[in-house]
Coordinates of N, CA, C and O and ligand atoms in Angstrom, one line a residue:
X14 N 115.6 100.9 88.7 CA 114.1 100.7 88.6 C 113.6 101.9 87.8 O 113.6 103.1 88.2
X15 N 113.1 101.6 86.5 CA 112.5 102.3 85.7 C 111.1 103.0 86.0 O 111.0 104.1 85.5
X16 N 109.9 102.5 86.6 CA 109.0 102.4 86.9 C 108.8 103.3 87.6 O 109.4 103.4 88.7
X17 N 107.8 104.2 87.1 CA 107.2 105.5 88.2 C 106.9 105.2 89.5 O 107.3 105.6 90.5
X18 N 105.8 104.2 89.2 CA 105.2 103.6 90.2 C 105.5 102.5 90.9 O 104.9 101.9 91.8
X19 N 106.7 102.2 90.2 CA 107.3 101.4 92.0 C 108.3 102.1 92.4 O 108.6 101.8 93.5
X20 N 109.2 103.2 91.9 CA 109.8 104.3 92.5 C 108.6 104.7 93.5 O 108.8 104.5 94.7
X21 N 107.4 105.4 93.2 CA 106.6 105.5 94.0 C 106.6 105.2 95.3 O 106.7 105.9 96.3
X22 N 106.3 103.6 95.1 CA 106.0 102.4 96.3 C 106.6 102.4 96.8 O 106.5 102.1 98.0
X23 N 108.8 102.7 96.1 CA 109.9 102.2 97.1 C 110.1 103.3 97.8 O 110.9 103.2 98.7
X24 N 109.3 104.6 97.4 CA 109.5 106.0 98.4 C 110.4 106.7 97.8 O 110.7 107.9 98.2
X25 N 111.1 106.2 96.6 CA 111.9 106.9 96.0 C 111.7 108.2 95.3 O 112.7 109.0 95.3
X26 N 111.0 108.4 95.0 CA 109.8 109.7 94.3 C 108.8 110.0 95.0 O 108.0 109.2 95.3
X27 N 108.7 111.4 95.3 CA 107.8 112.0 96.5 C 106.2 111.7 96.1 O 106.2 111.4 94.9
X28 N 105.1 111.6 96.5 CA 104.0 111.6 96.6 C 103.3 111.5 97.6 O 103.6 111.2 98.8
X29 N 101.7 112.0 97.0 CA 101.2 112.2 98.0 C 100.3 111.0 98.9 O 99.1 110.9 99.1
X30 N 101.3 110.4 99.1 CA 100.2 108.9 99.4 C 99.5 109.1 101.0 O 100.0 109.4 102.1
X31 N 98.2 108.6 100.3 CA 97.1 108.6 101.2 C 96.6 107.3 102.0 O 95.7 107.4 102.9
X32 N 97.3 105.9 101.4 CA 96.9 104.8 102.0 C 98.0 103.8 101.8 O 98.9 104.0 100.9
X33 N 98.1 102.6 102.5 CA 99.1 101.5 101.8 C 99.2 100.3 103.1 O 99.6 100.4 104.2
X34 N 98.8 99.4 102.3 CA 98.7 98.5 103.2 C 100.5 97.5 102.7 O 101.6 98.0 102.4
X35 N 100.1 96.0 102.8 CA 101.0 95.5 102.4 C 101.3 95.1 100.8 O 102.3 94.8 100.2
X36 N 99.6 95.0 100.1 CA 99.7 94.8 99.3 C 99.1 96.2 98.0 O 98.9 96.1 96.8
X37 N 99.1 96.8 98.5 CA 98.6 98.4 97.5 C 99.1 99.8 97.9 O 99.4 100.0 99.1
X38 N 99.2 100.4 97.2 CA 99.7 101.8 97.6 C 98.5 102.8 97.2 O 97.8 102.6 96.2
X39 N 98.3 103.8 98.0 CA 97.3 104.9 97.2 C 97.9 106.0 97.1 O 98.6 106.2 98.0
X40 N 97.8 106.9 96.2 CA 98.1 108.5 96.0 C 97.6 109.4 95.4 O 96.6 109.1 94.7
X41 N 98.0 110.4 95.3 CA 96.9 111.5 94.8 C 97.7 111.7 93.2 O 98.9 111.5 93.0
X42 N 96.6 112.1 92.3 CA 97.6 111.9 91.3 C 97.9 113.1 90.5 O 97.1 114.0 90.3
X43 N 99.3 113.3 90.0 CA 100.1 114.7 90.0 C 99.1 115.5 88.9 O 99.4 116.7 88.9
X44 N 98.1 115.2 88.1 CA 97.7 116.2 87.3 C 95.8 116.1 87.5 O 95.1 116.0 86.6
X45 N 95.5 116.2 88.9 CA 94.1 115.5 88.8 C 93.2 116.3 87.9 O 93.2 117.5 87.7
X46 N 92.4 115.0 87.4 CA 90.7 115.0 86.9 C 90.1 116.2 87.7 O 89.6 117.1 87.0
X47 N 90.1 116.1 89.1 CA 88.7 116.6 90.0 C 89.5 116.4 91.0 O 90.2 115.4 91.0
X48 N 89.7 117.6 92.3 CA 90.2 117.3 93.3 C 89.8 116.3 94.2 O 88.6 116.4 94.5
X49 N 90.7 115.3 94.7 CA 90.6 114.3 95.0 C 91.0 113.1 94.2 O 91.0 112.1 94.9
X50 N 91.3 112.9 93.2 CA 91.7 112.2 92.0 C 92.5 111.4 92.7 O 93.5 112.0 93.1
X51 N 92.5 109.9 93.0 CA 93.5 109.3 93.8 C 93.8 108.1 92.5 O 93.3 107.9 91.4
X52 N 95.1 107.7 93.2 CA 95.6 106.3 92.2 C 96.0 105.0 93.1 O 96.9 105.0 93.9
X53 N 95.3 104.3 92.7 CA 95.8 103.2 93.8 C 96.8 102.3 92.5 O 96.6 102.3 91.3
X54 N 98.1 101.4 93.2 CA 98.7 100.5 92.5 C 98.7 99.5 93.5 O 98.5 99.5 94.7
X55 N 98.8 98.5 92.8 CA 99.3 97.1 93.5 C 100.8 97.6 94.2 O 100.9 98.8 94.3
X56 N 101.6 97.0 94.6 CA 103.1 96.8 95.2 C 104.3 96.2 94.1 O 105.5 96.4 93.7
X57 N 103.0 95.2 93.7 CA 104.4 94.5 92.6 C 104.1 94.8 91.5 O 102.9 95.0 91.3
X58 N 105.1 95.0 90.3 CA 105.2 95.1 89.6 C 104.2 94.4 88.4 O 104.5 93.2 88.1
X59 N 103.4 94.9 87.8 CA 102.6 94.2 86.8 C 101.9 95.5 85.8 O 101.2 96.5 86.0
X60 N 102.7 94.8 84.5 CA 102.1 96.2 83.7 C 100.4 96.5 83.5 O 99.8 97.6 83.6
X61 N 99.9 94.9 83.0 CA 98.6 95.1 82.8 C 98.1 94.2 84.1 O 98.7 93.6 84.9
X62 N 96.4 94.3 83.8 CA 95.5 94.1 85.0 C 95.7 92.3 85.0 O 95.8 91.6 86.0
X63 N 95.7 92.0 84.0 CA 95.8 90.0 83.4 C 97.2 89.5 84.1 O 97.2 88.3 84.3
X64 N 98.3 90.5 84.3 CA 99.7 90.1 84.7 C 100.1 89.7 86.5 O 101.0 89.1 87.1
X65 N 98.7 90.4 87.0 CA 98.6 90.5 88.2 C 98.2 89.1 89.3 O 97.2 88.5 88.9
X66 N 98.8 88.7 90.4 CA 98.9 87.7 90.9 C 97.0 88.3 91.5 O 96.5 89.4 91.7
X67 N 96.4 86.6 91.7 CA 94.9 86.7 92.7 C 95.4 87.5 93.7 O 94.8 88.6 93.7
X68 N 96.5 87.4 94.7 CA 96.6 88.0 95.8 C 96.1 89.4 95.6 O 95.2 90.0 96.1
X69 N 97.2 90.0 94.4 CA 97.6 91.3 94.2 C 96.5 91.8 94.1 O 96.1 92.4 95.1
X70 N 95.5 91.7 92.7 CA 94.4 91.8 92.7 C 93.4 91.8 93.6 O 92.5 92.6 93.4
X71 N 93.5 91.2 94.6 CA 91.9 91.2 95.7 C 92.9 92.2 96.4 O 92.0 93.0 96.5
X72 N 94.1 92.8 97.1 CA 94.7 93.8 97.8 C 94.5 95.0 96.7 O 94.6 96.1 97.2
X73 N 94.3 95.1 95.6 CA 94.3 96.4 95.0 C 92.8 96.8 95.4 O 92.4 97.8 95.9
X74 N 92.1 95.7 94.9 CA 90.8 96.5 95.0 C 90.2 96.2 96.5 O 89.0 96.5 96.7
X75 N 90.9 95.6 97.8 CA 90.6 95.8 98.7 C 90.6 97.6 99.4 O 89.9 98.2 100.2
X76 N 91.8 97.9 98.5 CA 92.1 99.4 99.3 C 91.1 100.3 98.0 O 91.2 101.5 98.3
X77 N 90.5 100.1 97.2 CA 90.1 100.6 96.5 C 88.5 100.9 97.2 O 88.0 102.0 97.4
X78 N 87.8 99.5 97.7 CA 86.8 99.4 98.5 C 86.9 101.0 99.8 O 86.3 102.0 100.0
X79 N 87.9 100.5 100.3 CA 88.5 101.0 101.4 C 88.5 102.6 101.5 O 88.1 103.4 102.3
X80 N 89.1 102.6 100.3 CA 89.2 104.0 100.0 C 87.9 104.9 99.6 O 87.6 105.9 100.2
X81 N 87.2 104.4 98.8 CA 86.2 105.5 98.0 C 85.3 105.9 98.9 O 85.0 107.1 98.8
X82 N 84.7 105.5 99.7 CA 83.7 105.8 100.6 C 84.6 107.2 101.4 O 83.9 108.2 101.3
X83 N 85.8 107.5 101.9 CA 86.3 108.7 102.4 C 87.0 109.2 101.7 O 87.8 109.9 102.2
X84 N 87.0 109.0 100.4 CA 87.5 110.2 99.2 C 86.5 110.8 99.2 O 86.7 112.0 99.4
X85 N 85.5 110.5 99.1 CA 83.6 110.9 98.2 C 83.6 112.0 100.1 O 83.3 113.2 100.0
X86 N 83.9 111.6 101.0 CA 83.4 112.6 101.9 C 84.5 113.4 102.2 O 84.2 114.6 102.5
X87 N 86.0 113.0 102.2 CA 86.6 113.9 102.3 C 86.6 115.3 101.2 O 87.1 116.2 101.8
X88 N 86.2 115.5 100.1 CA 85.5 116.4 99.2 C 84.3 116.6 99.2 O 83.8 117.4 98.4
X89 N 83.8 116.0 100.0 CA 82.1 116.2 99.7 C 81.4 115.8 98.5 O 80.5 116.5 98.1
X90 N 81.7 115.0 97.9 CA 81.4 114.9 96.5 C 80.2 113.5 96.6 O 80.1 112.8 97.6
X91 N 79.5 113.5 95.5 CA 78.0 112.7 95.6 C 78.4 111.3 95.1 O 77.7 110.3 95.5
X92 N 79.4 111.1 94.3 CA 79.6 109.9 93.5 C 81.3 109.5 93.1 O 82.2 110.2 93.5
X93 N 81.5 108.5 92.5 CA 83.1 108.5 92.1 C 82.6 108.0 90.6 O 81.5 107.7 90.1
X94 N 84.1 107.9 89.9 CA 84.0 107.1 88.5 C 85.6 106.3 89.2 O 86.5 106.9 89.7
X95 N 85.4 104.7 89.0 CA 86.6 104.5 89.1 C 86.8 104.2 87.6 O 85.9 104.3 86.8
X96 N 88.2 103.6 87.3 CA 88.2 103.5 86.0 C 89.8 102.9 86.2 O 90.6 103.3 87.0
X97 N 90.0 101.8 85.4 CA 91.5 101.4 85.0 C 91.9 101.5 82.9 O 91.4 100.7 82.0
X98 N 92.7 102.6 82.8 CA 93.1 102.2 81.2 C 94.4 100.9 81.2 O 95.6 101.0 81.7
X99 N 93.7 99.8 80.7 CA 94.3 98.7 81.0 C 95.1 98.7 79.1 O 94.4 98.2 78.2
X100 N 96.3 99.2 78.9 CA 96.9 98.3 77.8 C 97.2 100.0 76.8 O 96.3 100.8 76.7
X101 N 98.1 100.2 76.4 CA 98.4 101.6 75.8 C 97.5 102.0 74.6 O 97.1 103.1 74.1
X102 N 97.2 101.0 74.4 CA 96.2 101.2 73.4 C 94.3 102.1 73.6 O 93.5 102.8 73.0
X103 N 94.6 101.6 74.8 CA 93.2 102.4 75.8 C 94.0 103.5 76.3 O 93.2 104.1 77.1
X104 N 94.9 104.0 76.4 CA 95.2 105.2 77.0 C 96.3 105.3 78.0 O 96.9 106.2 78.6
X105 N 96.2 103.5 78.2 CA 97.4 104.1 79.6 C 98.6 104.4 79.4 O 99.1 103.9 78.4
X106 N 99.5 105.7 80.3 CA 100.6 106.1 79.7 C 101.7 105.4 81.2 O 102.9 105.4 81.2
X107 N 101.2 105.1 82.0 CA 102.5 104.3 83.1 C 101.9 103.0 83.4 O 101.0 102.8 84.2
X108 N 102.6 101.8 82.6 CA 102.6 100.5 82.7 C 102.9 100.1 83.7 O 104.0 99.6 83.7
X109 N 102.3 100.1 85.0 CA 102.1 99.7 85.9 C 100.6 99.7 86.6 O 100.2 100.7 87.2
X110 N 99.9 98.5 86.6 CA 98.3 98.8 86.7 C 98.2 99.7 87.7 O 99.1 99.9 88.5
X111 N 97.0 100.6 87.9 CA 96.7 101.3 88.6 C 95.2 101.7 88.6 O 94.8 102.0 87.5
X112 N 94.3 101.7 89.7 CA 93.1 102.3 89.3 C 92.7 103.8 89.9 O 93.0 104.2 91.0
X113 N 92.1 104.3 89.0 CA 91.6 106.0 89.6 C 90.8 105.7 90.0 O 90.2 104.7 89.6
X114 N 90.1 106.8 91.1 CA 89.1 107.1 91.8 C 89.1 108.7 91.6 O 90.0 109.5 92.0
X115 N 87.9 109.1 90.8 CA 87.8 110.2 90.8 C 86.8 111.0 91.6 O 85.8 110.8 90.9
X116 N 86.5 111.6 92.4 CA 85.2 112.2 92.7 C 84.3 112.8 91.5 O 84.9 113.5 90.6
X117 N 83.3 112.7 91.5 CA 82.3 113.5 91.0 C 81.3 114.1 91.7 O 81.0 113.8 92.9
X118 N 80.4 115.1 90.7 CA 79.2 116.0 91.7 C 78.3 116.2 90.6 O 78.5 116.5 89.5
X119 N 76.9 116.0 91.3 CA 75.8 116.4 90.4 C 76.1 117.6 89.8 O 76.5 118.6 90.4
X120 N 75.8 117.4 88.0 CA 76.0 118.4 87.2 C 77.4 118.6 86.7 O 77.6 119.5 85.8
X121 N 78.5 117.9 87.3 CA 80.1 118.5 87.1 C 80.5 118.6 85.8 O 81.6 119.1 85.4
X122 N 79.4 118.0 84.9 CA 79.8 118.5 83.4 C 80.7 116.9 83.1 O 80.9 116.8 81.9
X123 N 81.2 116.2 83.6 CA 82.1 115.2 83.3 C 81.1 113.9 82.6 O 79.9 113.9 82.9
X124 N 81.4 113.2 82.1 CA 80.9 112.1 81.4 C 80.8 110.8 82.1 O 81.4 110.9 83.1
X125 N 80.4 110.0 82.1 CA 80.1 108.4 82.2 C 81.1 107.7 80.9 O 81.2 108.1 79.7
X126 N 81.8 106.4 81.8 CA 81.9 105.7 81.3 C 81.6 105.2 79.8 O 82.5 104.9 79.0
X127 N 80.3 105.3 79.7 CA 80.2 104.9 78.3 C 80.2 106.4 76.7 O 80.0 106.3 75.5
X128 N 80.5 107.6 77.6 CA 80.8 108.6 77.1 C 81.9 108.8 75.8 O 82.0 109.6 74.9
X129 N 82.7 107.4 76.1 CA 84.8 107.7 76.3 C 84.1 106.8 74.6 O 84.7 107.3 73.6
X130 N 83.3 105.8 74.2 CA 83.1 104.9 73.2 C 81.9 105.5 72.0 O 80.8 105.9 72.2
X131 N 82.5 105.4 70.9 CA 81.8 105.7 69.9 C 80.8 104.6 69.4 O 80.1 104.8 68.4
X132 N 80.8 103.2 70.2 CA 79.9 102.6 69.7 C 79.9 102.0 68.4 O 78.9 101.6 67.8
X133 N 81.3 102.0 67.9 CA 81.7 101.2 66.8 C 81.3 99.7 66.4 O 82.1 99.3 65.5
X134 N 80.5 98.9 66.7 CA 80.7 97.3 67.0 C 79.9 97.0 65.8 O 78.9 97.5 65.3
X135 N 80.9 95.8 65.5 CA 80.6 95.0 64.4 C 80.7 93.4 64.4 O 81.3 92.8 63.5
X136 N 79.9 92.8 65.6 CA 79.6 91.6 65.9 C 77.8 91.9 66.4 O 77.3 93.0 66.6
X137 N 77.3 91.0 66.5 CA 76.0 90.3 67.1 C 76.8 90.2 68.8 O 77.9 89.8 69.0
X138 N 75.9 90.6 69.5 CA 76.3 90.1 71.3 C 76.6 88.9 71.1 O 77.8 88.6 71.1
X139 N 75.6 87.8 71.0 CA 75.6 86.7 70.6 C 76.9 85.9 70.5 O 77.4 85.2 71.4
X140 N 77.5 86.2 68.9 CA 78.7 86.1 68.6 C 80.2 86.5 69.9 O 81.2 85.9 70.3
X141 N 79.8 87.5 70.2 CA 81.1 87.6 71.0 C 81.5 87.0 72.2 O 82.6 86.7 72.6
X142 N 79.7 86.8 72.8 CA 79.9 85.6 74.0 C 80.5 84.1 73.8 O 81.1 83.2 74.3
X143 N 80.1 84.6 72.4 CA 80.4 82.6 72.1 C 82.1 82.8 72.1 O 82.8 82.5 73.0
X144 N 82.5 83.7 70.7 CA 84.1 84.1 71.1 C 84.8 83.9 72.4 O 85.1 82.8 72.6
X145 N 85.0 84.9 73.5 CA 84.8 84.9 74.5 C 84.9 83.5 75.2 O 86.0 83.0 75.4
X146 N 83.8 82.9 75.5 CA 83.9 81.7 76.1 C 84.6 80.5 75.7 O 85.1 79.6 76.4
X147 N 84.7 80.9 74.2 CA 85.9 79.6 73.5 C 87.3 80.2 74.0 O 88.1 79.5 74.5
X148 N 87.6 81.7 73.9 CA 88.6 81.9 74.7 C 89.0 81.9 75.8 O 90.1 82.1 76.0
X149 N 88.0 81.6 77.1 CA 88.5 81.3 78.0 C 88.5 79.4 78.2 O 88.8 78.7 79.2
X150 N 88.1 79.1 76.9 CA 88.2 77.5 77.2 C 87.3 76.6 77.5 O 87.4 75.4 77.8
X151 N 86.1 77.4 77.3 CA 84.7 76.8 78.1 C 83.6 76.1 76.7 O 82.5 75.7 76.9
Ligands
5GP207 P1 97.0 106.4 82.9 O1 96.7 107.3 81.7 O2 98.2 105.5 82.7 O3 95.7 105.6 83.2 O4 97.2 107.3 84.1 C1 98.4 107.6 84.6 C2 98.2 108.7 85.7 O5 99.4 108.8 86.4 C3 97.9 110.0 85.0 O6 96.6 110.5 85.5 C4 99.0 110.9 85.5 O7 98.6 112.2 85.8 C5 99.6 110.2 86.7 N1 101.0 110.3 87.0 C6 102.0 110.3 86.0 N2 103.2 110.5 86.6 C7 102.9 110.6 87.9 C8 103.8 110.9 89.0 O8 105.0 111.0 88.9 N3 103.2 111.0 90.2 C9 101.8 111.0 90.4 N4 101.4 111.1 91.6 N5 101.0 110.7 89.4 C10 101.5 110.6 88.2
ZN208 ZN1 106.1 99.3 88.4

């Protein structure tokens, strides 16, 4: 098994996991953002977020629910940013979905979401819903 992150899950590779039900694992992640920086994964194996079974999916972000409300107090912290880089091209470097939970704090100097985008777009809204909906078939 090649995979960080189900080495992880199989306990094969040490971490610091903080939660895990049957269907998600949580851990702290080896180079955090902000202390507290957790990573939750699904169990099974799925590189991107689209590959992921319904089940997997509602158990990832079940523990994700689960989780953030006692990350945020276990640091004392005011807010989180959760965030998934879904696809290498956005950034992710371990192909195995996963989402962060980061804490944040009034003032921490760190960015928002829409911080990370330069705002390059070259469609009409309009246009892309329509896109979009012919691609999902509708
Ligand atoms: P990505 O850039 O793919 O969204 O995030 C991958 C994250 O996994 C990074 O924040 C990185 O620090 C973390 N990470 C990589 N290897 C390990 C590891 O072996 N153990 C833990 N706990 N985290 C890891
Ligand atoms: Zn994996």
């Amino acid at each position: 098994m090649s995979c960080i992150f189900c080495r992880i899950v199989a306990g094969e590779i040490p971490a610091e996991i903080v939660a895990r039900d049957e269907g998600a694992v949580a851990f702290l992640d080896i180079q955090p953002l902000a202390d507290g920086h957790v990573v939750i994964v699904p169990r099974a194996h799925a590189a991107r977020v689209e590959e992921m079974s319904a089940a997997d999916a509602a158990a990832l972000f079940r523990t994700v629910v689960r989780l953030v409300g006692p990350v945020r107090r276990a640091l004392g912290a005011d807010a989180t940013t959760i965030g998934v880089n879904d696809g290498e091209a956005s950034g992710q470097t371990i192909p195995h979905v996963h989402v962060h939970i980061v804490p944040r704090w009034q003032g921490d100097g760190a960015g928002t979401v829409h911080t990370i985008f330069p705002r390059r777009t070259k469609r009409t809204v309009a246009e892309t819903a329509a896109s979009i909906r012919k691609a999902l078939g509708g």
